[in-house]
PDB file of C-alpha atoms in Angstrom:
ATOM      1  CA  MET P   5       5.169 -55.963   3.592  1.00 92.00           C
ATOM      2  CA  ILE P   6       7.757 -56.903   0.942  1.00 96.00           C
ATOM      3  CA  SER P   7       5.690 -58.493  -1.773  1.00 95.00           C
ATOM      4  CA  CYS P   8       6.910 -61.765  -3.484  1.00 95.00           C
ATOM      5  CA  THR P   9       7.109 -59.473  -6.633  1.00 94.00           C
ATOM      6  CA  GLU P  10      10.046 -57.896  -5.157  1.00 96.00           C
ATOM      7  CA  PHE P  11      11.311 -60.864  -3.311  1.00 96.00           C
ATOM      8  CA  ILE P  12      13.953 -61.284  -6.680  1.00 97.00           C
ATOM      9  CA  PRO P  13      15.879 -58.215  -5.430  1.00 97.00           C
ATOM     10  CA  ALA P  14      15.582 -59.359  -1.736  1.00 98.00           C
ATOM     11  CA  TYR P  15      17.317 -62.586  -2.336  1.00 97.00           C
ATOM     12  CA  SER P  16      20.136 -60.862  -4.575  1.00 98.00           C
ATOM     13  CA  GLU P  17      20.967 -58.109  -1.489  1.00 98.00           C
ATOM     14  CA  LEU P  18      20.877 -61.234   0.866  1.00 98.00           C
ATOM     15  CA  PHE P  19      23.323 -63.006  -1.306  1.00 98.00           C
ATOM     16  CA  LYS P  20      25.363 -59.782  -1.163  1.00 98.00           C
ATOM     17  CA  PHE P  21      25.157 -59.484   2.678  1.00 98.00           C
ATOM     18  CA  LEU P  22      25.865 -63.022   3.034  1.00 98.00           C
ATOM     19  CA  GLU P  23      29.238 -62.685   1.575  1.00 98.00           C
ATOM     20  CA  ALA P  24      29.836 -59.428   3.710  1.00 98.00           C
ATOM     21  CA  GLN P  25      29.488 -61.432   6.469  1.00 97.00           C
ATOM     22  CA  GLY P  26      31.512 -64.646   5.622  1.00 97.00           C
ATOM     23  CA  GLY P  27      32.422 -64.880   1.914  1.00 98.00           C
ATOM     24  CA  ARG P  28      31.246 -66.855  -0.804  1.00 98.00           C
ATOM     25  CA  GLU P  29      31.387 -69.526   1.587  1.00 98.00           C
ATOM     26  CA  ALA P  30      28.771 -67.752   3.494  1.00 98.00           C
ATOM     27  CA  VAL P  31      26.760 -67.797   0.092  1.00 98.00           C
ATOM     28  CA  GLU P  32      26.964 -71.477  -0.681  1.00 98.00           C
ATOM     29  CA  ALA P  33      26.178 -72.344   3.278  1.00 98.00           C
ATOM     30  CA  PHE P  34      22.861 -70.603   3.032  1.00 98.00           C
ATOM     31  CA  TRP P  35      22.211 -71.829  -0.919  1.00 98.00           C
ATOM     32  CA  GLU P  36      22.456 -75.504   0.559  1.00 98.00           C
ATOM     33  CA  HIS P  37      20.402 -74.431   3.626  1.00 98.00           C
ATOM     34  CA  LEU P  38      17.646 -73.182   1.603  1.00 97.00           C
ATOM     35  CA  SER P  39      17.663 -76.022  -0.596  1.00 97.00           C
ATOM     36  CA  ASP P  40      17.449 -78.637   2.737  1.00 97.00           C
ATOM     37  CA  ARG P  41      14.781 -76.622   4.060  1.00 95.00           C
ATOM     38  CA  PHE P  42      12.321 -75.429   0.699  1.00 95.00           C
ATOM     39  CA  LEU P  43      12.668 -77.592  -2.127  1.00 96.00           C
ATOM     40  CA  GLY P  44      10.910 -80.270  -0.374  1.00 95.00           C
ATOM     41  CA  ASN P  45       8.034 -80.227  -2.795  1.00 95.00           C
ATOM     42  CA  LEU P  46      10.655 -81.053  -5.211  1.00 97.00           C
ATOM     43  CA  ARG P  47      12.135 -83.673  -3.607  1.00 97.00           C
ATOM     44  CA  SER P  48       8.891 -85.843  -2.791  1.00 97.00           C
ATOM     45  CA  ALA P  49       7.514 -84.518  -6.407  1.00 98.00           C
ATOM     46  CA  VAL P  50      10.243 -86.430  -8.055  1.00 97.00           C
ATOM     47  CA  GLU P  51      10.839 -89.087  -5.539  1.00 97.00           C
ATOM     48  CA  GLN P  52       6.327 -89.896  -6.152  1.00 98.00           C
ATOM     49  CA  ASN P  53       6.834 -89.423 -10.128  1.00 97.00           C
ATOM     50  CA  GLY P  54      10.473 -89.704 -11.242  1.00 96.00           C
ATOM     51  CA  LEU P  55      11.009 -86.995 -14.718  1.00 96.00           C
ATOM     52  CA  ARG P  56       7.539 -86.303 -14.760  1.00 97.00           C
ATOM     53  CA  GLY P  57       8.061 -84.642 -11.256  1.00 97.00           C
ATOM     54  CA  CYS P  58      10.135 -81.997 -12.124  1.00 98.00           C
ATOM     55  CA  TRP P  59       7.308 -81.386 -14.855  1.00 97.00           C
ATOM     56  CA  MET P  60       4.923 -80.699 -12.489  1.00 97.00           C
ATOM     57  CA  TYR P  61       7.441 -78.567 -10.084  1.00 97.00           C
ATOM     58  CA  TRP P  62       8.348 -76.356 -13.012  1.00 97.00           C
ATOM     59  CA  SER P  63       5.170 -76.171 -14.301  1.00 96.00           C
ATOM     60  CA  HIS P  64       3.766 -74.392 -11.478  1.00 95.00           C
ATOM     61  CA  THR P  65       6.693 -72.247 -10.453  1.00 95.00           C
ATOM     62  CA  LEU P  66       7.716 -71.122 -13.954  1.00 96.00           C
ATOM     63  CA  ASN P  67       4.036 -70.226 -14.902  1.00 94.00           C
ATOM     64  CA  GLU P  68       3.612 -67.780 -11.602  1.00 93.00           C
ATOM     65  CA  GLU P  69       7.136 -66.762 -12.365  1.00 93.00           C
ATOM     66  CA  ALA P  70       5.934 -65.485 -15.941  1.00 94.00           C
ATOM     67  CA  ALA P  71       8.930 -66.897 -17.517  1.00 95.00           C
ATOM     68  CA  ASP P  72       9.790 -67.227 -21.219  1.00 97.00           C
ATOM     69  CA  PHE P  73      10.643 -70.943 -22.114  1.00 97.00           C
ATOM     70  CA  THR P  74      10.338 -74.198 -23.236  1.00 98.00           C
ATOM     71  CA  MET P  75       9.818 -76.998 -20.983  1.00 98.00           C
ATOM     72  CA  GLU P  76      10.268 -80.779 -22.140  1.00 98.00           C
ATOM     73  CA  LEU P  77      10.011 -83.524 -20.702  1.00 98.00           C
ATOM     74  CA  ASP P  78      10.995 -87.113 -23.106  1.00 96.00           C
ATOM     75  CA  GLU P  79      10.422 -89.743 -20.098  1.00 94.00           C
ATOM     76  CA  GLU P  80      11.244 -93.037 -22.629  1.00 94.00           C
ATOM     77  CA  ALA P  81      14.616 -91.183 -23.450  1.00 94.00           C
ATOM     78  CA  GLY P  82      14.747 -90.431 -19.531  1.00 95.00           C
ATOM     79  CA  GLN P  83      15.094 -86.673 -20.324  1.00 97.00           C
ATOM     80  CA  PHE P  84      13.577 -83.590 -18.871  1.00 98.00           C
ATOM     81  CA  ARG P  85      14.784 -79.933 -20.195  1.00 98.00           C
ATOM     82  CA  ILE P  86      14.101 -76.555 -19.554  1.00 98.00           C
ATOM     83  CA  VAL P  87      15.917 -73.388 -22.149  1.00 98.00           C
ATOM     84  CA  MET P  88      14.864 -70.670 -20.751  1.00 97.00           C
ATOM     85  CA  HIS P  89      14.871 -67.903 -23.304  1.00 98.00           C
ATOM     86  CA  ARG P  90      14.257 -65.072 -20.794  1.00 97.00           C
ATOM     87  CA  CYS P  91      15.188 -66.110 -17.344  1.00 97.00           C
ATOM     88  CA  PRO P  92      12.513 -63.742 -15.309  1.00 95.00           C
ATOM     89  CA  SER P  93      14.486 -63.068 -12.105  1.00 96.00           C
ATOM     90  CA  MET P  94      18.031 -62.062 -13.727  1.00 97.00           C
ATOM     91  CA  ALA P  95      15.483 -60.470 -16.269  1.00 96.00           C
ATOM     92  CA  ARG P  96      13.765 -58.052 -13.614  1.00 95.00           C
ATOM     93  CA  LEU P  97      17.589 -57.508 -11.925  1.00 97.00           C
ATOM     94  CA  LEU P  98      18.631 -56.021 -15.286  1.00 97.00           C
ATOM     95  CA  GLN P  99      16.252 -54.015 -15.396  1.00 95.00           C
ATOM     96  CA  PHE P 100      16.680 -52.362 -12.342  1.00 96.00           C
ATOM     97  CA  THR P 101      19.138 -49.562 -12.952  1.00 95.00           C
ATOM     98  CA  HIS P 102      19.532 -48.293  -9.557  1.00 97.00           C
ATOM     99  CA  ILE P 103      20.895 -51.978  -7.973  1.00 96.00           C
ATOM    100  CA  GLU P 104      23.244 -54.175  -9.488  1.00 96.00           C
ATOM    101  CA  PRO P 105      22.805 -58.245  -9.781  1.00 97.00           C
ATOM    102  CA  TYR P 106      24.514 -59.949  -6.912  1.00 98.00           C
ATOM    103  CA  TYR P 107      27.854 -60.778  -9.449  1.00 97.00           C
ATOM    104  CA  ASP P 108      27.373 -65.020  -8.913  1.00 97.00           C
ATOM    105  CA  TYR P 109      23.674 -64.883  -8.503  1.00 97.00           C
ATOM    106  CA  CYS P 110      22.505 -66.974 -11.259  1.00 98.00           C
ATOM    107  CA  ARG P 111      24.461 -70.034  -9.639  1.00 97.00           C
ATOM    108  CA  HIS P 112      21.691 -70.790  -6.746  1.00 97.00           C
ATOM    109  CA  CYS P 113      19.963 -72.705  -9.240  1.00 97.00           C
ATOM    110  CA  ASP P 114      23.042 -74.937  -9.877  1.00 97.00           C
ATOM    111  CA  VAL P 115      23.603 -75.283  -6.075  1.00 98.00           C
ATOM    112  CA  LEU P 116      20.044 -75.746  -5.045  1.00 98.00           C
ATOM    113  CA  TYR P 117      18.669 -78.267  -7.463  1.00 97.00           C
ATOM    114  CA  ARG P 118      21.571 -80.077  -8.301  1.00 97.00           C
ATOM    115  CA  ARG P 119      21.536 -80.570  -4.709  1.00 98.00           C
ATOM    116  CA  VAL P 120      18.341 -82.262  -4.522  1.00 98.00           C
ATOM    117  CA  LEU P 121      18.340 -84.224  -7.526  1.00 97.00           C
ATOM    118  CA  GLU P 122      21.513 -86.235  -7.490  1.00 96.00           C
ATOM    119  CA  PRO P 123      21.115 -87.922  -4.569  1.00 96.00           C
ATOM    120  CA  LEU P 124      18.089 -89.182  -6.079  1.00 96.00           C
ATOM    121  CA  GLY P 125      19.591 -91.079  -8.962  1.00 96.00           C
ATOM    122  CA  TYR P 126      19.614 -88.154 -11.702  1.00 97.00           C
ATOM    123  CA  GLN P 127      22.408 -86.198 -13.744  1.00 96.00           C
ATOM    124  CA  TYR P 128      21.521 -81.948 -13.543  1.00 97.00           C
ATOM    125  CA  THR P 129      23.816 -80.320 -15.664  1.00 97.00           C
ATOM    126  CA  ILE P 130      22.865 -76.416 -16.243  1.00 98.00           C
ATOM    127  CA  ASP P 131      24.567 -74.216 -19.176  1.00 98.00           C
ATOM    128  CA  LEU P 132      24.693 -71.142 -17.259  1.00 98.00           C
ATOM    129  CA  SER P 133      27.506 -69.402 -19.978  1.00 97.00           C
ATOM    130  CA  GLU P 134      24.491 -66.736 -20.912  1.00 97.00           C
ATOM    131  CA  CYS P 135      22.496 -66.373 -18.045  1.00 97.00           C
ATOM    132  CA  ARG P 136      23.969 -62.348 -17.742  1.00 95.00           C
ATOM    133  CA  GLN P 137      21.160 -62.217 -20.977  1.00 96.00           C
ATOM    134  CA  ALA P 138      19.412 -64.071 -18.621  1.00 97.00           C
ATOM    135  CA  ARG P 139      19.639 -67.342 -20.840  1.00 98.00           C
ATOM    136  CA  CYS P 140      20.084 -70.391 -19.372  1.00 98.00           C
ATOM    137  CA  ALA P 141      19.223 -74.109 -20.236  1.00 98.00           C
ATOM    138  CA  LEU P 142      19.058 -77.209 -17.601  1.00 97.00           C
ATOM    139  CA  THR P 143      18.876 -80.888 -18.423  1.00 98.00           C
ATOM    140  CA  ILE P 144      18.294 -83.718 -15.722  1.00 98.00           C
ATOM    141  CA  SER P 145      18.310 -86.849 -17.098  1.00 97.00           C
ATOM    142  CA  HIS P 146      18.817 -90.882 -15.810  1.00 86.00           C
ATOM    143  CA  SER P 147      18.950 -94.226 -17.598  1.00 55.00           C
ATOM    144  CA  PRO P 148      15.372 -95.268 -18.973  1.00 49.00           C
ATOM    145  CA  ARG P 149      14.265 -98.488 -17.070  1.00 49.00           C
TER     146      ARG P 149
ATOM    147  CA  MET N 240       4.181 -91.494 -23.644  1.00 72.00           C
ATOM    148  CA  PRO N 241       5.646 -89.261 -26.465  1.00 82.00           C
ATOM    149  CA  ARG N 242       7.927 -86.098 -25.841  1.00 92.00           C
ATOM    150  CA  GLU N 243       5.394 -83.297 -24.040  1.00 97.00           C
ATOM    151  CA  THR N 244       6.741 -80.093 -24.652  1.00 96.00           C
ATOM    152  CA  MET N 245       5.576 -76.587 -22.931  1.00 97.00           C
ATOM    153  CA  ARG N 246       6.209 -72.971 -24.212  1.00 97.00           C
ATOM    154  CA  ARG N 247       5.379 -70.261 -22.889  1.00 96.00           C
ATOM    155  CA  GLN N 248       6.434 -66.129 -23.167  1.00 95.00           C
ATOM    156  CA  ALA N 249       6.566 -64.461 -20.398  1.00 94.00           C
ATOM    157  CA  SER N 250       2.823 -62.447 -21.564  1.00 94.00           C
ATOM    158  CA  ASP N 251       1.022 -65.552 -21.283  1.00 93.00           C
ATOM    159  CA  ASN N 252       0.675 -65.212 -17.039  1.00 93.00           C
ATOM    160  CA  GLU N 253       0.988 -63.176 -14.549  1.00 91.00           C
ATOM    161  CA  TYR N 254       4.338 -62.139 -12.568  1.00 92.00           C
ATOM    162  CA  LEU N 255       2.740 -63.464  -8.729  1.00 91.00           C
ATOM    163  CA  HIS N 256       4.461 -66.328  -7.233  1.00 93.00           C
ATOM    164  CA  PRO N 257       3.800 -66.171  -3.351  1.00 94.00           C
ATOM    165  CA  ASP N 258       5.664 -69.508  -2.703  1.00 93.00           C
ATOM    166  CA  PHE N 259       8.697 -66.275  -2.767  1.00 94.00           C
ATOM    167  CA  HIS N 260       7.773 -65.401   0.581  1.00 96.00           C
ATOM    168  CA  GLY N 261       8.245 -68.281   1.985  1.00 96.00           C
ATOM    169  CA  ALA N 262      11.848 -68.611   0.528  1.00 96.00           C
ATOM    170  CA  LEU N 263      12.527 -65.183   2.150  1.00 97.00           C
ATOM    171  CA  SER N 264      11.000 -65.977   5.517  1.00 98.00           C
ATOM    172  CA  VAL N 265      13.796 -68.914   5.319  1.00 97.00           C
ATOM    173  CA  GLY N 266      16.421 -66.131   4.460  1.00 98.00           C
ATOM    174  CA  ILE N 267      15.617 -64.337   7.466  1.00 98.00           C
ATOM    175  CA  GLU N 268      15.011 -67.575  10.036  1.00 98.00           C
ATOM    176  CA  TYR N 269      18.552 -68.274   8.823  1.00 98.00           C
ATOM    177  CA  LEU N 270      20.402 -65.192   9.347  1.00 98.00           C
ATOM    178  CA  HIS N 271      18.448 -65.102  12.503  1.00 98.00           C
ATOM    179  CA  GLU N 272      19.958 -68.324  13.614  1.00 98.00           C
ATOM    180  CA  LYS N 273      23.825 -67.350  11.770  1.00 98.00           C
ATOM    181  CA  TYR N 274      24.243 -63.923  12.767  1.00 98.00           C
ATOM    182  CA  GLY N 275      21.860 -62.539  15.362  1.00 98.00           C
ATOM    183  CA  GLU N 276      18.708 -60.542  15.285  1.00 98.00           C
ATOM    184  CA  GLN N 277      20.815 -57.410  14.858  1.00 98.00           C
ATOM    185  CA  ALA N 278      21.820 -59.360  11.259  1.00 98.00           C
ATOM    186  CA  VAL N 279      18.400 -59.708  10.119  1.00 98.00           C
ATOM    187  CA  ARG N 280      17.497 -55.874  10.573  1.00 98.00           C
ATOM    188  CA  GLN N 281      20.490 -54.624   9.587  1.00 98.00           C
ATOM    189  CA  TYR N 282      20.201 -56.603   5.783  1.00 98.00           C
ATOM    190  CA  LEU N 283      16.196 -55.500   5.613  1.00 98.00           C
ATOM    191  CA  TRP N 284      17.768 -51.872   6.866  1.00 98.00           C
ATOM    192  CA  GLN N 285      20.415 -52.543   3.773  1.00 98.00           C
ATOM    193  CA  PHE N 286      18.398 -53.855   1.134  1.00 98.00           C
ATOM    194  CA  ALA N 287      15.187 -51.221   1.591  1.00 98.00           C
ATOM    195  CA  ARG N 288      17.642 -47.952   1.757  1.00 98.00           C
ATOM    196  CA  THR N 289      18.869 -49.680  -1.677  1.00 98.00           C
ATOM    197  CA  PHE N 290      16.013 -50.710  -3.074  1.00 98.00           C
ATOM    198  CA  TYR N 291      13.410 -48.754  -2.442  1.00 98.00           C
ATOM    199  CA  ALA N 292      15.604 -45.200  -2.913  1.00 98.00           C
ATOM    200  CA  PRO N 293      13.345 -43.810  -5.703  1.00 98.00           C
ATOM    201  CA  LEU N 294      10.178 -44.682  -3.456  1.00 98.00           C
ATOM    202  CA  THR N 295      12.310 -42.896  -0.489  1.00 98.00           C
ATOM    203  CA  GLU N 296      13.002 -40.032  -3.316  1.00 98.00           C
ATOM    204  CA  ALA N 297       9.305 -39.844  -4.128  1.00 98.00           C
ATOM    205  CA  LEU N 298       8.321 -39.725  -0.696  1.00 98.00           C
ATOM    206  CA  ASN N 299      10.539 -36.746   0.094  1.00 98.00           C
ATOM    207  CA  THR N 300       9.194 -35.057  -3.339  1.00 98.00           C
ATOM    208  CA  ARG N 301       5.308 -36.064  -3.328  1.00 98.00           C
ATOM    209  CA  GLY N 302       4.719 -36.894   0.449  1.00 98.00           C
ATOM    210  CA  LEU N 303       3.038 -39.863   1.699  1.00 98.00           C
ATOM    211  CA  ALA N 304       0.369 -39.776  -1.177  1.00 98.00           C
ATOM    212  CA  ALA N 305       3.704 -41.568  -2.762  1.00 98.00           C
ATOM    213  CA  LEU N 306       3.945 -44.673  -0.572  1.00 98.00           C
ATOM    214  CA  ALA N 307      -0.083 -44.448  -0.133  1.00 98.00           C
ATOM    215  CA  GLU N 308       0.265 -45.382  -3.671  1.00 98.00           C
ATOM    216  CA  HIS N 309       3.335 -47.925  -3.456  1.00 98.00           C
ATOM    217  CA  PHE N 310       1.336 -49.823  -0.564  1.00 97.00           C
ATOM    218  CA  ARG N 311      -1.726 -49.550  -2.498  1.00 97.00           C
ATOM    219  CA  THR N 312      -0.299 -51.381  -5.494  1.00 97.00           C
ATOM    220  CA  VAL N 313       1.104 -54.227  -3.342  1.00 96.00           C
ATOM    221  CA  TYR N 314      -1.782 -55.233  -1.249  1.00 96.00           C
ATOM    222  CA  ALA N 315      -3.946 -55.063  -4.190  1.00 96.00           C
ATOM    223  CA  LEU N 316      -1.516 -57.279  -6.071  1.00 95.00           C
ATOM    224  CA  GLU N 317      -1.214 -59.881  -2.895  1.00 95.00           C
ATOM    225  CA  GLY N 318      -5.174 -60.126  -2.587  1.00 93.00           C
ATOM    226  CA  GLY N 319      -4.376 -58.533   0.991  1.00 92.00           C
ATOM    227  CA  ALA N 320      -7.606 -56.489   2.696  1.00 92.00           C
ATOM    228  CA  ALA N 321      -5.950 -53.024   3.870  1.00 96.00           C
ATOM    229  CA  ARG N 322      -7.736 -50.224   4.304  1.00 97.00           C
ATOM    230  CA  PHE N 323      -5.739 -46.435   4.116  1.00 98.00           C
ATOM    231  CA  SER N 324      -6.528 -43.612   6.057  1.00 98.00           C
ATOM    232  CA  LEU N 325      -4.223 -40.457   4.608  1.00 98.00           C
ATOM    233  CA  SER N 326      -3.618 -37.382   5.624  1.00 97.00           C
ATOM    234  CA  GLU N 327      -0.648 -34.612   4.864  1.00 95.00           C
ATOM    235  CA  ASP N 328       0.729 -35.461   7.865  1.00 97.00           C
ATOM    236  CA  GLU N 329      -0.159 -39.275   8.247  1.00 98.00           C
ATOM    237  CA  LEU N 330      -1.244 -42.285   6.820  1.00 98.00           C
ATOM    238  CA  ARG N 331      -2.275 -45.286   8.629  1.00 98.00           C
ATOM    239  CA  ILE N 332      -2.565 -48.646   7.155  1.00 98.00           C
ATOM    240  CA  GLU N 333      -4.722 -51.442   8.971  1.00 98.00           C
ATOM    241  CA  VAL N 334      -4.091 -54.989   7.413  1.00 96.00           C
ATOM    242  CA  ASP N 335      -6.515 -57.499   7.681  1.00 95.00           C
ATOM    243  CA  ALA N 336      -4.713 -60.220   7.340  1.00 93.00           C
ATOM    244  CA  CYS N 337      -0.948 -59.923   6.071  1.00 95.00           C
ATOM    245  CA  PRO N 338      -1.345 -61.834   2.793  1.00 96.00           C
ATOM    246  CA  ALA N 339       2.197 -63.607   2.478  1.00 96.00           C
ATOM    247  CA  VAL N 340       1.748 -64.712   6.447  1.00 96.00           C
ATOM    248  CA  LYS N 341      -1.420 -66.111   5.031  1.00 96.00           C
ATOM    249  CA  HIS N 342       0.024 -67.934   1.929  1.00 96.00           C
ATOM    250  CA  MET N 343       3.001 -69.529   4.172  1.00 96.00           C
ATOM    251  CA  ARG N 344       0.543 -70.382   6.888  1.00 96.00           C
ATOM    252  CA  GLN N 345      -1.765 -72.220   4.013  1.00 96.00           C
ATOM    253  CA  GLN N 346       1.136 -73.606   2.258  1.00 94.00           C
ATOM    254  CA  GLY N 347       2.790 -74.731   6.032  1.00 94.00           C
ATOM    255  CA  TYR N 348       5.824 -72.844   5.764  1.00 94.00           C
ATOM    256  CA  PRO N 349       7.604 -71.588   8.619  1.00 95.00           C
ATOM    257  CA  VAL N 350       7.189 -68.143   9.468  1.00 97.00           C
ATOM    258  CA  ALA N 351      10.349 -66.629  10.714  1.00 98.00           C
ATOM    259  CA  ARG N 352      10.639 -65.242  13.765  1.00 98.00           C
ATOM    260  CA  LEU N 353      11.311 -62.227  12.820  1.00 98.00           C
ATOM    261  CA  TYR N 354       9.216 -62.030   9.968  1.00 97.00           C
ATOM    262  CA  ARG N 355       7.402 -58.639  11.350  1.00 97.00           C
ATOM    263  CA  ALA N 356      10.713 -57.249  10.555  1.00 98.00           C
ATOM    264  CA  THR N 357      10.048 -57.349   6.935  1.00 98.00           C
ATOM    265  CA  THR N 358       7.397 -54.415   8.074  1.00 97.00           C
ATOM    266  CA  GLU N 359       8.630 -52.749  10.977  1.00 98.00           C
ATOM    267  CA  THR N 360      12.256 -52.434   9.088  1.00 98.00           C
ATOM    268  CA  VAL N 361      11.650 -52.116   5.768  1.00 98.00           C
ATOM    269  CA  ASN N 362       9.486 -49.154   6.640  1.00 98.00           C
ATOM    270  CA  ARG N 363      11.671 -47.132   8.799  1.00 98.00           C
ATOM    271  CA  ALA N 364      14.431 -47.686   6.698  1.00 98.00           C
ATOM    272  CA  ILE N 365      11.995 -46.465   3.738  1.00 98.00           C
ATOM    273  CA  CYS N 366      11.484 -43.080   6.015  1.00 98.00           C
ATOM    274  CA  HIS N 367      15.085 -42.612   6.503  1.00 97.00           C
ATOM    275  CA  GLU N 368      16.642 -39.133   6.101  1.00 96.00           C
ATOM    276  CA  THR N 369      12.635 -37.658   4.975  1.00 97.00           C
ATOM    277  CA  PRO N 370      10.760 -35.532   6.933  1.00 97.00           C
ATOM    278  CA  PHE N 371       8.425 -38.735   8.019  1.00 98.00           C
ATOM    279  CA  ALA N 372       9.033 -41.735  10.671  1.00 97.00           C
ATOM    280  CA  ALA N 373       7.449 -45.501  10.318  1.00 98.00           C
ATOM    281  CA  GLU N 374       6.111 -47.522  13.262  1.00 97.00           C
ATOM    282  CA  LEU N 375       3.962 -50.500  13.409  1.00 97.00           C
ATOM    283  CA  VAL N 376       1.581 -50.013  16.013  1.00 97.00           C
ATOM    284  CA  GLU N 377       0.288 -53.286  16.102  1.00 97.00           C
ATOM    285  CA  TYR N 378       1.378 -56.727  14.619  1.00 97.00           C
ATOM    286  CA  ASP N 379      -0.366 -60.287  15.167  1.00 97.00           C
ATOM    287  CA  GLU N 380       2.604 -62.800  14.837  1.00 95.00           C
ATOM    288  CA  LEU N 381      -0.190 -65.511  13.481  1.00 95.00           C
ATOM    289  CA  THR N 382      -1.869 -63.763  10.908  1.00 96.00           C
ATOM    290  CA  GLY N 383       0.360 -60.549  10.210  1.00 95.00           C
ATOM    291  CA  ARG N 384      -2.775 -58.479  11.108  1.00 96.00           C
ATOM    292  CA  GLY N 385      -1.508 -55.289  11.915  1.00 96.00           C
ATOM    293  CA  ILE N 386      -1.401 -51.433  11.934  1.00 98.00           C
ATOM    294  CA  GLN N 387       1.402 -49.372  10.247  1.00 98.00           C
ATOM    295  CA  ARG N 388       1.620 -45.441  10.520  1.00 98.00           C
ATOM    296  CA  PHE N 389       3.913 -42.840   8.798  1.00 98.00           C
ATOM    297  CA  PHE N 390       3.944 -39.301  10.300  1.00 98.00           C
ATOM    298  CA  ARG N 391       5.415 -36.386   9.954  1.00 97.00           C
ATOM    299  CA  ARG N 392       8.802 -36.692  12.196  1.00 90.00           C
ATOM    300  CA  THR N 393       9.868 -34.069  14.877  1.00 81.00           C
ATOM    301  CA  THR N 394      13.368 -35.244  15.272  1.00 65.00           C
ATOM    302  CA  GLU N 395      15.259 -37.408  12.597  1.00 56.00           C
ATOM    303  CA  GLY N 396      15.389 -40.701  13.408  1.00 55.00           C
ATOM    304  CA  GLU N 397      18.915 -43.281  12.934  1.00 54.00           C
ATOM    305  CA  PHE N 398      19.219 -46.979  12.496  1.00 54.00           C
ATOM    306  CA  PRO N 399      18.746 -49.327  14.878  1.00 51.00           C
TER     307      PRO N 399
END
């Protein structure tokens, strides 16, 4: 059994494998598939609770992933934000000396969540400029009702 | 409603996100559908040869005790009941229910048709180029209950 604590390197190596099969398009296609098949819980949380659904979803995942983060929800302003001080996934990949992270690893977070949230009427922005230092920030917003 | 803030440091929580099993299962099923069974086994083989290289090295230098340590840690962490029987030439692990499969079934995540390869192929890859071989003696697709056996080999095995 591959432990869930070993999933991140398995995921990174899967992206490399897919790229070897069919180029970047093959990796993108998988990310879209994963978003459609695996993020139903985020989709339904946001459909039912609006921006608070983002808070609920990431409260669960980021705590289980032992992330170092600040998360903010301002429903009046219509904004949800995560500042990732140290991403548990990239930090883990950077710790290993015997494996190299997939070069575009962090962009899956852009593709996966954007694909759920934009069709629901939210703006999704993610700053990955420091992702190789395991830092990023994402903002999800919509106009207040 | 005022602004709400949550601040967490890594040390505030234990790193254990079992939903990752479901994401891996989606990846395996995707590979199977899109590229075929051989691609699943090839991916898992390559992953295991790369990621578990230090474990393979430990198996070469310390023998089956190194594998037993690894799997004891994994099953304890994941909350899986497993019985270990270890000698110099053989390690047998009897798992009552695979914690990954159990979690996926509980959460309603689909379990990939080739999910067993995450044990079968990965174990064989870990043992490649060592004096040991691996076999999945029993495996129940519904629960992941099974028996894994690692034993001193008489001939060198190759992928696939």
